[in-house]
Coordinates of C-alpha atoms in Angstrom, one line a residue:
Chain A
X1 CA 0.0 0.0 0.0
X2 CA 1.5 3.5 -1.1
X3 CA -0.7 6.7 -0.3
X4 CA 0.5 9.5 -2.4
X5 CA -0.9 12.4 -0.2
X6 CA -2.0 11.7 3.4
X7 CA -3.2 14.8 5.2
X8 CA -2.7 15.3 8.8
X9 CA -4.7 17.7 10.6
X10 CA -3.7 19.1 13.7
X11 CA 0.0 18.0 13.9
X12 CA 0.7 17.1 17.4
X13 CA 2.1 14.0 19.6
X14 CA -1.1 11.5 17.5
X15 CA -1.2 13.9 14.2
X16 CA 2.6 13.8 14.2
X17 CA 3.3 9.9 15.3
X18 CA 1.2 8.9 12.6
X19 CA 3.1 10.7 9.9
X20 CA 6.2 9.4 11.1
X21 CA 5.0 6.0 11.1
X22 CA 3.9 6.3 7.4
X23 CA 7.0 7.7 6.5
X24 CA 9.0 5.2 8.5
X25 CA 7.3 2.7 6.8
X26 CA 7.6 4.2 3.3
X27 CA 3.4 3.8 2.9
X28 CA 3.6 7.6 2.1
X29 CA 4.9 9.4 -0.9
X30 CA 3.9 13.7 0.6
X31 CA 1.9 14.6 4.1
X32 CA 0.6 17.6 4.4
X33 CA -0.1 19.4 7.4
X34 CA -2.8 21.7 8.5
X35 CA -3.7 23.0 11.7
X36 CA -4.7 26.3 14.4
X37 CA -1.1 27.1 15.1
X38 CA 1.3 28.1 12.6
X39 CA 4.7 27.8 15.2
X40 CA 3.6 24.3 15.7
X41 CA 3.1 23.1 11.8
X42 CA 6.6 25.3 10.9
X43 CA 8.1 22.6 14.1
X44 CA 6.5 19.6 12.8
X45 CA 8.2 20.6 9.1
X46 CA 11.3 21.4 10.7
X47 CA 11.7 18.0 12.5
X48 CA 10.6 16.5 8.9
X49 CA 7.4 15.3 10.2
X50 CA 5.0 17.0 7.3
X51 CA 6.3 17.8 4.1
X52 CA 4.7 21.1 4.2
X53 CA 2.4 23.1 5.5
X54 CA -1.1 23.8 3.6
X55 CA -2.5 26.9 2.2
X56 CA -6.0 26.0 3.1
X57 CA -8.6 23.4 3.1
X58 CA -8.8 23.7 -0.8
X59 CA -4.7 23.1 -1.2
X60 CA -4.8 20.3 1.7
X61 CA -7.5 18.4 -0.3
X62 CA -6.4 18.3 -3.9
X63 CA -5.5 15.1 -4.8
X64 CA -5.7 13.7 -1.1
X65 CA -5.6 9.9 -0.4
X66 CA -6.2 10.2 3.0
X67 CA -7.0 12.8 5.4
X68 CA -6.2 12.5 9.3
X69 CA -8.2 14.8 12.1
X70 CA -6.1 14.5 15.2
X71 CA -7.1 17.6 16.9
X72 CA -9.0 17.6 20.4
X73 CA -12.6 15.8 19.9
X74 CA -14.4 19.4 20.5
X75 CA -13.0 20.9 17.2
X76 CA -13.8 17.7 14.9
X77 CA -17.1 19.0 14.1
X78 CA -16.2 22.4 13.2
X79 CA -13.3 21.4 11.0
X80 CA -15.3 18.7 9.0
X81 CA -17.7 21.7 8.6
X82 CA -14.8 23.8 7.0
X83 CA -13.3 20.9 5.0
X84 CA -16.4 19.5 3.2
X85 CA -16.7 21.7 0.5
X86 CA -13.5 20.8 -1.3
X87 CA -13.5 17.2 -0.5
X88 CA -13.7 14.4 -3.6
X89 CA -14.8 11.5 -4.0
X90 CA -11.6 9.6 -3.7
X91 CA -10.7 11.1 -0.4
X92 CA -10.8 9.1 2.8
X93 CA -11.1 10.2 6.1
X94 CA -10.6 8.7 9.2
X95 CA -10.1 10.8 12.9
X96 CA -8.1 9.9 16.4
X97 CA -10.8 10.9 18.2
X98 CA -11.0 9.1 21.7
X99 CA -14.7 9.1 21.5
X100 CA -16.8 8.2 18.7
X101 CA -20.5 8.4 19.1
X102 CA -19.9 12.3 18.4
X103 CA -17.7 12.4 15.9
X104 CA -20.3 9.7 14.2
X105 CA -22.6 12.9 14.7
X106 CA -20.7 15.3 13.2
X107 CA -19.4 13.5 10.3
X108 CA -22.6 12.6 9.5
X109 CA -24.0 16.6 9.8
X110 CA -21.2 18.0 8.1
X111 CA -20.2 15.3 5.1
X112 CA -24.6 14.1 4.0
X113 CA -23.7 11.7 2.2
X114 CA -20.2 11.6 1.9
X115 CA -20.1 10.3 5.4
X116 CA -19.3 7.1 3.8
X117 CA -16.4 8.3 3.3
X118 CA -15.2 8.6 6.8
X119 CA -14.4 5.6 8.8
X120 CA -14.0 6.7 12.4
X121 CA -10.9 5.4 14.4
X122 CA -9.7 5.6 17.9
X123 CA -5.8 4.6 18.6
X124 CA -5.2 3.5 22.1
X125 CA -1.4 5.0 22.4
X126 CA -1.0 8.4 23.8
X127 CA 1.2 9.6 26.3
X128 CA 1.0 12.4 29.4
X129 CA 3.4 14.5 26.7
X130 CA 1.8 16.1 23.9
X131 CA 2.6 18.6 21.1
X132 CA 4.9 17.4 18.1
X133 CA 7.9 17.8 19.9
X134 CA 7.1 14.0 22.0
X135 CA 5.8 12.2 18.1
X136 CA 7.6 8.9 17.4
X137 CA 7.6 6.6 14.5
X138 CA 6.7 3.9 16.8
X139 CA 4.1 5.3 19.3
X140 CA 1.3 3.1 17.4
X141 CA 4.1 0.0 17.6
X142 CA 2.0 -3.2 18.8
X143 CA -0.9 -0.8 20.3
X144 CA -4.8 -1.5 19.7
X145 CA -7.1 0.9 17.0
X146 CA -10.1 0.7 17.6
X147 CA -12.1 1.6 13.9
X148 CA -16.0 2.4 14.6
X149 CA -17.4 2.4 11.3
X150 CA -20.2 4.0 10.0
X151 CA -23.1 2.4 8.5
X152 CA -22.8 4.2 5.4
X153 CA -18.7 3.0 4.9
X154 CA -18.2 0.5 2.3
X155 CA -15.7 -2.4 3.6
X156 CA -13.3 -0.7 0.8
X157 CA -13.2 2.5 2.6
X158 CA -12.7 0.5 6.1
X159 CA -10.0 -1.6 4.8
X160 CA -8.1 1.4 3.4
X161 CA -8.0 2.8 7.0
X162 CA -7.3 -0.7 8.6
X163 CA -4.2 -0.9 6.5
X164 CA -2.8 2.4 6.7
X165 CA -2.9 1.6 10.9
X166 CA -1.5 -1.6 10.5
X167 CA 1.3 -0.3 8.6
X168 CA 1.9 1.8 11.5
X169 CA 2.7 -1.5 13.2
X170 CA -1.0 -1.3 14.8
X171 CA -3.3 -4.1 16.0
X172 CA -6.8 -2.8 14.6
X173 CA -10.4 -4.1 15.7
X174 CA -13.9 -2.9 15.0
X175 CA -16.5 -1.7 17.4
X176 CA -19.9 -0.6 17.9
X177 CA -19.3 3.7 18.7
X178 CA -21.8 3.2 21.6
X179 CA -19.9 0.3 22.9
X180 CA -17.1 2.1 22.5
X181 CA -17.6 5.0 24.1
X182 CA -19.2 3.0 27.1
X183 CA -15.9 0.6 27.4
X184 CA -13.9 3.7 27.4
X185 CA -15.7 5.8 29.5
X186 CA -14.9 3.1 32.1
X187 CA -10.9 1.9 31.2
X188 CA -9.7 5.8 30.3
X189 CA -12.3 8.4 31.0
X190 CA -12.8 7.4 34.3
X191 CA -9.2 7.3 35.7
X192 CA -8.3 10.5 33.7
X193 CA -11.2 12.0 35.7
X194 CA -10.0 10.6 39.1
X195 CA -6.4 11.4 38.7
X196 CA -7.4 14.6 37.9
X197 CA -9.5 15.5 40.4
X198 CA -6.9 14.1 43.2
X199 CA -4.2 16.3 42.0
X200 CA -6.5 19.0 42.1
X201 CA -7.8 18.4 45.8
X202 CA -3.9 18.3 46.6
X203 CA -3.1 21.7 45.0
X204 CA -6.1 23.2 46.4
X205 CA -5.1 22.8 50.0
X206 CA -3.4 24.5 53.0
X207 CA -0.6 21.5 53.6
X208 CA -0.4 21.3 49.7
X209 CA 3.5 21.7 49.9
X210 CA 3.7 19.1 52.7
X211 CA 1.8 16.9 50.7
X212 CA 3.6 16.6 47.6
X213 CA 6.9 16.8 49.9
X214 CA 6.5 13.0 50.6
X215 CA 4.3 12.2 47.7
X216 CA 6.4 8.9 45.7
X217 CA 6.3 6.6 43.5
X218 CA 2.9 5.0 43.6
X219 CA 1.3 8.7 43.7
X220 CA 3.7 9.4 40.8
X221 CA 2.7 6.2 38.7
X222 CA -1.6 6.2 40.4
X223 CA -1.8 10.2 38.6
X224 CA 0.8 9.9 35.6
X225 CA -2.5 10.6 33.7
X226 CA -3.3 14.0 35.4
X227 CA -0.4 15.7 33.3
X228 CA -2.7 14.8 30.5
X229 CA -3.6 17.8 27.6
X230 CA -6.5 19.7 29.9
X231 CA -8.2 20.4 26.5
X232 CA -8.1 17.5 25.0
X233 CA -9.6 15.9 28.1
X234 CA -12.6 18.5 28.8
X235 CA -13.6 18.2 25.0
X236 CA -13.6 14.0 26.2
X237 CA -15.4 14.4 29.1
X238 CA -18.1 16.8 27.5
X239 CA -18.2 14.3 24.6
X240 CA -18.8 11.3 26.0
X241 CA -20.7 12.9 29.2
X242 CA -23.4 11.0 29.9
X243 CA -21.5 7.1 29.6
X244 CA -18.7 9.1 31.9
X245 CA -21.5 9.9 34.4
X246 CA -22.7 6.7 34.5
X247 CA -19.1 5.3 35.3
X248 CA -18.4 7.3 37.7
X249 CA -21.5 7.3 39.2
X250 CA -20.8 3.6 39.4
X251 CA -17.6 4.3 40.7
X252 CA -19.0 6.5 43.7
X253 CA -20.7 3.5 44.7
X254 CA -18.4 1.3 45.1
X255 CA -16.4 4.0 47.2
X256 CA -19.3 4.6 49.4
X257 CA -18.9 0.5 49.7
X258 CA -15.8 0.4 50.3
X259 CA -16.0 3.3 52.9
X260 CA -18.1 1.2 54.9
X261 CA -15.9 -1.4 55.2
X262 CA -13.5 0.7 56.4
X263 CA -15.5 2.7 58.6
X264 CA -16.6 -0.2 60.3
X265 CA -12.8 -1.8 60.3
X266 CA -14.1 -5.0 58.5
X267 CA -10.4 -7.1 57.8
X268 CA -12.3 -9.5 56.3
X269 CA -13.9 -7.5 54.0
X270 CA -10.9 -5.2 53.0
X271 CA -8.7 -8.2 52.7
X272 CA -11.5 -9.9 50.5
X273 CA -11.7 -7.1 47.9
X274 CA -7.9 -6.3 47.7
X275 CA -7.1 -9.4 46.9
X276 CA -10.2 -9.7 44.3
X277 CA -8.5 -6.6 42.8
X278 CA -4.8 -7.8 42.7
X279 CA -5.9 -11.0 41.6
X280 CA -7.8 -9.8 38.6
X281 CA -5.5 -7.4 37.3
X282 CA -2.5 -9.8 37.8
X283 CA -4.4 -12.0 35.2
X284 CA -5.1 -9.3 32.6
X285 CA -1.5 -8.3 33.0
X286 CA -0.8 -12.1 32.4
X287 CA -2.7 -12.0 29.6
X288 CA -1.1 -9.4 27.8
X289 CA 0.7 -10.5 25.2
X290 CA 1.6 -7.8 22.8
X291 CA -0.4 -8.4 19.4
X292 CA 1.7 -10.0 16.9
X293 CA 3.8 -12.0 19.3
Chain B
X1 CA 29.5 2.1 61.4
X2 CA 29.7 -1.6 61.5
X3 CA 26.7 -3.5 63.3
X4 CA 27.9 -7.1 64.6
X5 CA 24.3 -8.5 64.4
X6 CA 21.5 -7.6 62.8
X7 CA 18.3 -9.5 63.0
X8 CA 15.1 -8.7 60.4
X9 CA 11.4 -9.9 61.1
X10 CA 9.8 -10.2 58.0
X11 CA 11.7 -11.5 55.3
X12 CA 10.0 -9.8 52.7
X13 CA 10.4 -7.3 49.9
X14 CA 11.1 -4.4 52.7
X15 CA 13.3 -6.9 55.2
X16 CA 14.8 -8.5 52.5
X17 CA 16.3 -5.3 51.0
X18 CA 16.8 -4.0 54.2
X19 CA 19.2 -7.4 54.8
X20 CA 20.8 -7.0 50.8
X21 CA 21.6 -2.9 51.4
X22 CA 23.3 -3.3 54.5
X23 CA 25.2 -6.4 53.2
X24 CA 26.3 -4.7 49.9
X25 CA 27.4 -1.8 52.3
X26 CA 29.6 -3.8 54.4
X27 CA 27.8 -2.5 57.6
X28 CA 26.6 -5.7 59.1
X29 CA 28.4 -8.8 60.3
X30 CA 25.6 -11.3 60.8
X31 CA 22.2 -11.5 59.5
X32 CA 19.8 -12.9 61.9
X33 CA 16.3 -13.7 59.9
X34 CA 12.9 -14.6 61.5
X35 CA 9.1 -14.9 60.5
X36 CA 5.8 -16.8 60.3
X37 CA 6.2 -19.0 57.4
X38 CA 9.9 -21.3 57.0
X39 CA 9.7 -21.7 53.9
X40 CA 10.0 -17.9 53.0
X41 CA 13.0 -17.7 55.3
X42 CA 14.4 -20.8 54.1
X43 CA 14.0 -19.0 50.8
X44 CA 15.9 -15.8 51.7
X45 CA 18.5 -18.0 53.7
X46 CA 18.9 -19.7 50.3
X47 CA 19.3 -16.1 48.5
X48 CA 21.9 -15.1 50.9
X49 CA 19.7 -12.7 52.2
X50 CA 19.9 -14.1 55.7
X51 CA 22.7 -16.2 57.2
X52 CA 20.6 -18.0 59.4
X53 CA 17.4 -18.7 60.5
X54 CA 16.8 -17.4 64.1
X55 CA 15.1 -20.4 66.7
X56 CA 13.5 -17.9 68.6
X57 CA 13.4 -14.7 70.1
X58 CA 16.2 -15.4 72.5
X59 CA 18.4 -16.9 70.0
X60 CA 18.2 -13.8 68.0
X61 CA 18.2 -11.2 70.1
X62 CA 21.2 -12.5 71.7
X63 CA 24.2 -9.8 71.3
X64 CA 21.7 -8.1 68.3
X65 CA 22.6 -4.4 67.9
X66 CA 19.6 -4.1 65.4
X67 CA 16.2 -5.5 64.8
X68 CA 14.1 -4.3 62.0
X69 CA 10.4 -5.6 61.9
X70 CA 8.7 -5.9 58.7
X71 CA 6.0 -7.7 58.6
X72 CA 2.6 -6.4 58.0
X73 CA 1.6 -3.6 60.8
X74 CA -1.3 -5.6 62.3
X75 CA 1.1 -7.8 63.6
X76 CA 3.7 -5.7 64.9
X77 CA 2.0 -5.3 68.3
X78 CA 2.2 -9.3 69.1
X79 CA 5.7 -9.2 67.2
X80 CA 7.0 -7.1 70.5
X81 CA 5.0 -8.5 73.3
X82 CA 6.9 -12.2 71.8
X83 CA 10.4 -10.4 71.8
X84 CA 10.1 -8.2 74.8
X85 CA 11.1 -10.8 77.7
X86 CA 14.3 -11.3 75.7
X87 CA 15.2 -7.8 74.5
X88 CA 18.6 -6.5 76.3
X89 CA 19.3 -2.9 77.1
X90 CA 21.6 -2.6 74.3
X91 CA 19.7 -3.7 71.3
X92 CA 17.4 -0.7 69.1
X93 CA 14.7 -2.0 67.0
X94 CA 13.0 0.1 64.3
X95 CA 10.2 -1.0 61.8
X96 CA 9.4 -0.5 58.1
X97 CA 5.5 0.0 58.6
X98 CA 3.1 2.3 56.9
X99 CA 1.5 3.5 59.6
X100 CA 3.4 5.1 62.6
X101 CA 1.0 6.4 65.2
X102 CA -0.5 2.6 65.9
X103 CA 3.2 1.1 66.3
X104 CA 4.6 3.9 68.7
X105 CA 1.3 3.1 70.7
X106 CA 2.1 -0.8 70.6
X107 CA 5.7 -0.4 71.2
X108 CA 4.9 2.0 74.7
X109 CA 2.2 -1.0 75.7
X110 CA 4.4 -3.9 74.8
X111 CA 8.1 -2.6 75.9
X112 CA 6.8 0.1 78.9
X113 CA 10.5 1.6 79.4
X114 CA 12.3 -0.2 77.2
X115 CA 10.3 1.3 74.4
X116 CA 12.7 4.2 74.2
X117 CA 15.2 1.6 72.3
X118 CA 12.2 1.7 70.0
X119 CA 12.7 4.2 66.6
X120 CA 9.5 3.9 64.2
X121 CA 10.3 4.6 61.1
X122 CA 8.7 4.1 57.5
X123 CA 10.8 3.9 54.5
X124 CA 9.3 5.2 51.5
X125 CA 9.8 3.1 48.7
X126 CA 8.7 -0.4 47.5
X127 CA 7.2 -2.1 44.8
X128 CA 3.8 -4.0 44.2
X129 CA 5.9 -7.1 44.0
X130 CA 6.0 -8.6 47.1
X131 CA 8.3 -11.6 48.9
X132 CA 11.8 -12.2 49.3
X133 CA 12.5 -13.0 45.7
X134 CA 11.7 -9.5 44.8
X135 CA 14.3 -8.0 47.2
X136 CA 17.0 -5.9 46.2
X137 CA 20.2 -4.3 47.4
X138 CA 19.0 -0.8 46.0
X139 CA 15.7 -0.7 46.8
X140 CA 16.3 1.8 49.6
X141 CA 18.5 3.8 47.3
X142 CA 17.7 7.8 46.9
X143 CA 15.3 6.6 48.2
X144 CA 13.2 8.5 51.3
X145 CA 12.8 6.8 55.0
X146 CA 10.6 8.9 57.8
X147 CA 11.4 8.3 61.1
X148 CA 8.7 9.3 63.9
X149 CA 10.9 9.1 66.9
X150 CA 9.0 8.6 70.3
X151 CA 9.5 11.5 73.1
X152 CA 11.2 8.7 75.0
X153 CA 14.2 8.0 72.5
X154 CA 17.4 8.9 72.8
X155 CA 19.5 10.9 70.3
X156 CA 21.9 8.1 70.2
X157 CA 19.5 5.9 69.4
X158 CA 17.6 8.0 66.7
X159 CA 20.5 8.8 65.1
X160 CA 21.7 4.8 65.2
X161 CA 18.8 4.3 63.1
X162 CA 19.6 7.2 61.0
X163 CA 23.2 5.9 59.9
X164 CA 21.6 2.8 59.3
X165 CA 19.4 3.7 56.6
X166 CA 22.1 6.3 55.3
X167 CA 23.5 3.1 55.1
X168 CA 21.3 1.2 52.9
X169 CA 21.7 4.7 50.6
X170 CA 18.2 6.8 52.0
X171 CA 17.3 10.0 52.6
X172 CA 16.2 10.1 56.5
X173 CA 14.2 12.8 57.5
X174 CA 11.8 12.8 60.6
X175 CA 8.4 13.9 61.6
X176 CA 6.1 13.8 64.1
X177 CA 3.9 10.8 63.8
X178 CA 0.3 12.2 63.6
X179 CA 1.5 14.5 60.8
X180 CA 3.4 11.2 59.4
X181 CA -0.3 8.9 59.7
X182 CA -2.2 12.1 58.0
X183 CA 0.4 13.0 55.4
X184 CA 0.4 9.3 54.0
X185 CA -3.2 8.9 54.5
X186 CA -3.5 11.2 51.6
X187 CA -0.5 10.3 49.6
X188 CA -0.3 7.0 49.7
X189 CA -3.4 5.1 51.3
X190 CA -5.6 6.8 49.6
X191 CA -4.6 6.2 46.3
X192 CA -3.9 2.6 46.9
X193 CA -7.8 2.3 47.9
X194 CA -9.2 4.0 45.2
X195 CA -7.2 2.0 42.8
X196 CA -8.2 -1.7 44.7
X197 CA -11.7 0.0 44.5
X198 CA -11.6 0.9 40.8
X199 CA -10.3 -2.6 39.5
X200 CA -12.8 -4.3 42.0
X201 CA -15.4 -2.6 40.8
X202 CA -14.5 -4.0 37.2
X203 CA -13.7 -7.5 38.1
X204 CA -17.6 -7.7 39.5
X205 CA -19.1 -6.3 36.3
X206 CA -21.0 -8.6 33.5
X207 CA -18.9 -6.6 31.1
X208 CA -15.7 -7.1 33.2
X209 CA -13.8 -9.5 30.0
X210 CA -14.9 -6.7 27.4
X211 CA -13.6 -4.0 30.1
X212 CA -10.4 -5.8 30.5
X213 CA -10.2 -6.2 27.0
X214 CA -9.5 -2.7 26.1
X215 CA -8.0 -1.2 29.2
X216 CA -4.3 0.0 27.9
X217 CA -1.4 2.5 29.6
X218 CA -3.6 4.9 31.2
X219 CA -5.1 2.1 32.9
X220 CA -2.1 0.2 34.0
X221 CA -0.1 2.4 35.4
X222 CA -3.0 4.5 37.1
X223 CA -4.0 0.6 38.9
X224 CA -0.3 -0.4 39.4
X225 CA -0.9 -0.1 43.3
X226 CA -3.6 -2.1 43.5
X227 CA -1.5 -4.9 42.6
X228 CA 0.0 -4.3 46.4
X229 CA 0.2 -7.0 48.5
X230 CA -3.5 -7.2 50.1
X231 CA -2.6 -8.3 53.9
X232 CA -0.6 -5.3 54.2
X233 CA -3.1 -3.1 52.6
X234 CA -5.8 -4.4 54.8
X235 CA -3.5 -4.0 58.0
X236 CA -2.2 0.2 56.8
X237 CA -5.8 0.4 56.1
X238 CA -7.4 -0.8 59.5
X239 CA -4.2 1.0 61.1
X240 CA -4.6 4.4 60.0
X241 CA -8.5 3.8 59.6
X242 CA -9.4 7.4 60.7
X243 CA -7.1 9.5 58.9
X244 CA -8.1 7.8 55.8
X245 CA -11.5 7.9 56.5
X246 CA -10.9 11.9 56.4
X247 CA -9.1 11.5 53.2
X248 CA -11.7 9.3 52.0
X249 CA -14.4 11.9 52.3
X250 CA -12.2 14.8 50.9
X251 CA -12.0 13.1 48.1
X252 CA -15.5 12.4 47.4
X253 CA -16.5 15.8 48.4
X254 CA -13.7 16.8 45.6
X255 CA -15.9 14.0 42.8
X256 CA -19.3 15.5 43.7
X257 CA -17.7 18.8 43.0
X258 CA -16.2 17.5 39.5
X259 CA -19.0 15.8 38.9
X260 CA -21.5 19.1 39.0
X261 CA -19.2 20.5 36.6
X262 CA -19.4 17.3 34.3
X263 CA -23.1 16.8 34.8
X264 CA -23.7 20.6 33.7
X265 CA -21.2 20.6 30.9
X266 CA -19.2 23.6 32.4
X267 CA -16.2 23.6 30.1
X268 CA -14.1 26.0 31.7
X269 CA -15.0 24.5 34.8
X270 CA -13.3 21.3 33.6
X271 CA -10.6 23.1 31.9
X272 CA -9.9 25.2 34.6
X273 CA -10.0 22.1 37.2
X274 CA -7.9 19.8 34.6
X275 CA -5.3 22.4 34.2
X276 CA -4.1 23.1 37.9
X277 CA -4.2 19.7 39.0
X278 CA -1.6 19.1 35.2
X279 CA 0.3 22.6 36.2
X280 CA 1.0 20.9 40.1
X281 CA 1.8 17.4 39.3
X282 CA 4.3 18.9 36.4
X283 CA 5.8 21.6 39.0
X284 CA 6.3 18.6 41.5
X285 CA 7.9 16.3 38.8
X286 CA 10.4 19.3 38.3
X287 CA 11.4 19.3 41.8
X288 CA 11.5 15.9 42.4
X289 CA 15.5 15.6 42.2
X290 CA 17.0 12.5 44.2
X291 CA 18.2 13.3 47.3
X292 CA 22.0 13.7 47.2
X293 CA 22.3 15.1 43.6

């Protein structure tokens, strides 16, 4: 598979890892880059990751295999808005979105018809870093895509998408977008949103300084995630609000659970459900063998 | 400083280490190991971690200089009322547990007087491996140890323990041991029960395979902890029960308040919330640098 033109738009640490992987894997013959911030697209041609920057939508589009939205969820509407007058017929498009029943939405308000020609997608690789300056060729190395197709794709347009990932050394799967957005409102959203809001109960208080004087390792490691992109995150949380809501309503359960089992100083039943939680993630860890091996 | 005998309860990750540091450091002549199960010690004797396997309390506290204890903190208290008829005037003892306020109040019950050989102390650092076989030379290394000496120590004595763990390559700093039991409530309990309580809450689920199935990074690292050893858990947890409790409640005060703003879609609320608890954790990342560099 050779693209000749691949568009990337919004050119950070997804937008940028993904045309490095390409190129790395000589799939891509010229990417183009688009995006809000002109220091960031002159970096990302600087470090070689585009080829060059585009004029506008109409430049971007000409003769595009492939067209890339890696910009926070919030803006994906908006930008499929701007980019659908220009678009052919022999363009594809597929997004990095981490939720999909919106971008489903949008693609669908924005493109009519030519909504088949976007194949939602959902890479599980990120990092706490973002920006163009942390991209890697192999940030999608043996990590899970998740592709949410629409209806309206043809399995031509979702295979074209499936291979460009796996050429990016990717694993990819398929998924329902409200099963999706339900699985990773619980295994992402969720702990993004409670190692967020720790941090942010430890800054906001009078021994703050004493706090984070002794905080270690398992802090460190337990809110790794709270030095996530804070945009990126709120347009994720507003996006996939209500599934969210439901986990961590879910979630507030089981604390008030928990609570009184600890309230009540009940061994047995602390010991019981730490070592039903060390036991179960000890097997999923067990079970992860990277794909491919 | 050169001890002639040195004998650990608890040959565990923490005791073992403890044993491996001092070794590699040349500061200890004889090894002394004891504990609940034989085959863990004859495990550690095996390893080198130990020299020999004590008989009982006399035979190891016979001409110690040093005992450590560290074994879970619920047992602690029966640990010293089972040593104390044998303890001499000239041996110190100091501990590895979590929780401080709970072993200076079993050390003043079980020793009366003699407690003021008695240095609590809690080294910061460990692993969610757990057993001898996971015990390392340099676990201790850089690495920060708390001491919570009682109104009834000596200097001599504190400082003893002090050289010890300088030692075995730590950073020793002290504090009182209420502050200690609240301070590690919140960085370190806490955490460690909301991540047991977020993977329990998946391993109950129907969809708990499908959960699993697609939990990546994000999820690993922010659930590392609750792959802690669950005795221990149960036993910090029960220990410094109150103080957690407090911590407990802060934090869900801290969810209903995130969750108003998720719930009403307040995106700068999110933002706002998102990017100070990112801005902290980055600031304290900065000024983590290990002691002694």
């Amino acid at each position: 598979m050779m693209l000749k033109k691949v568009v990337v738009c919004g050119v950070g640490l997804i937008g940028g890892s993904f045309a490095l992987a390409l190129k790395a894997a000589g799939a891509v013959g010229e990417v183009v880059g688009l995006g809000r911030t002109q220091a960031s697209l002159a970096a990302a041609q600087q470090r070689g990751v585009i080829d060059r920057i585009a004029s506008d939508w109409a430049d971007a589009l000409h003769d595009a295999d492939l067209v890339f939205l890696a910009m926070p969820v919030g803006q994906v509407a908006s930008v499929l808005v701007s980019m659908a007058p220009y678009l052919s017929s022999t363009t594809v498009i597929t997004d990095g979105g981490s939720t999909k029943v919106d971008v489903a939405l949008a693609a669908r308000q924005a493109l009519g018809a030519q909504c088949a020609q976007f194949v939602p997608g959902h890479p599980i690789a990120g990092a706490e870093k973002s920006g163009v300056a942390a991209a890697r060729a192999d940030l999608f190395y043996q990590k899970r895509v998740v592709l949410t197709p629409l209806a309206e794709n043809t399995e031509a347009h979702i295979a074209l998408v499936e291979h460009v990932w796996q050429a990016c050394g990717a694993e990819v799967s398929r998924l329902d977008a409200e099963d999706h957005d339900r699985v990773f409102a619980a295994v992402s959203h969720l702990p993004h949103f409670l190692a967020f809001a720790l941090v942010h109960e430890f800054a906001q208080r009078a021994d703050s300084a004493q706090l984070f004087g002794f905080a270690a390792g398992g802090f460190r490691d337990f809110t790794r995630i709270a030095s996530s992109h804070p945009e990126m995150w709120r347009d994720i949380c507003l996006a996939n609000r209500s599934a969210l809501l439901v986990e961590l309503d879910a979630y507030m359960v089981e604390l008030m659970r928990a609570r009184v089992l600890l309230a009540g100083a009940d061994a047995e039943g602390l010991q019981a459900m730490f070592d039903t939680a060390r036991t179960r993630r000890d097997a999923w860890l067990d079970g992860l063998t990277p794909p491919g091996e």
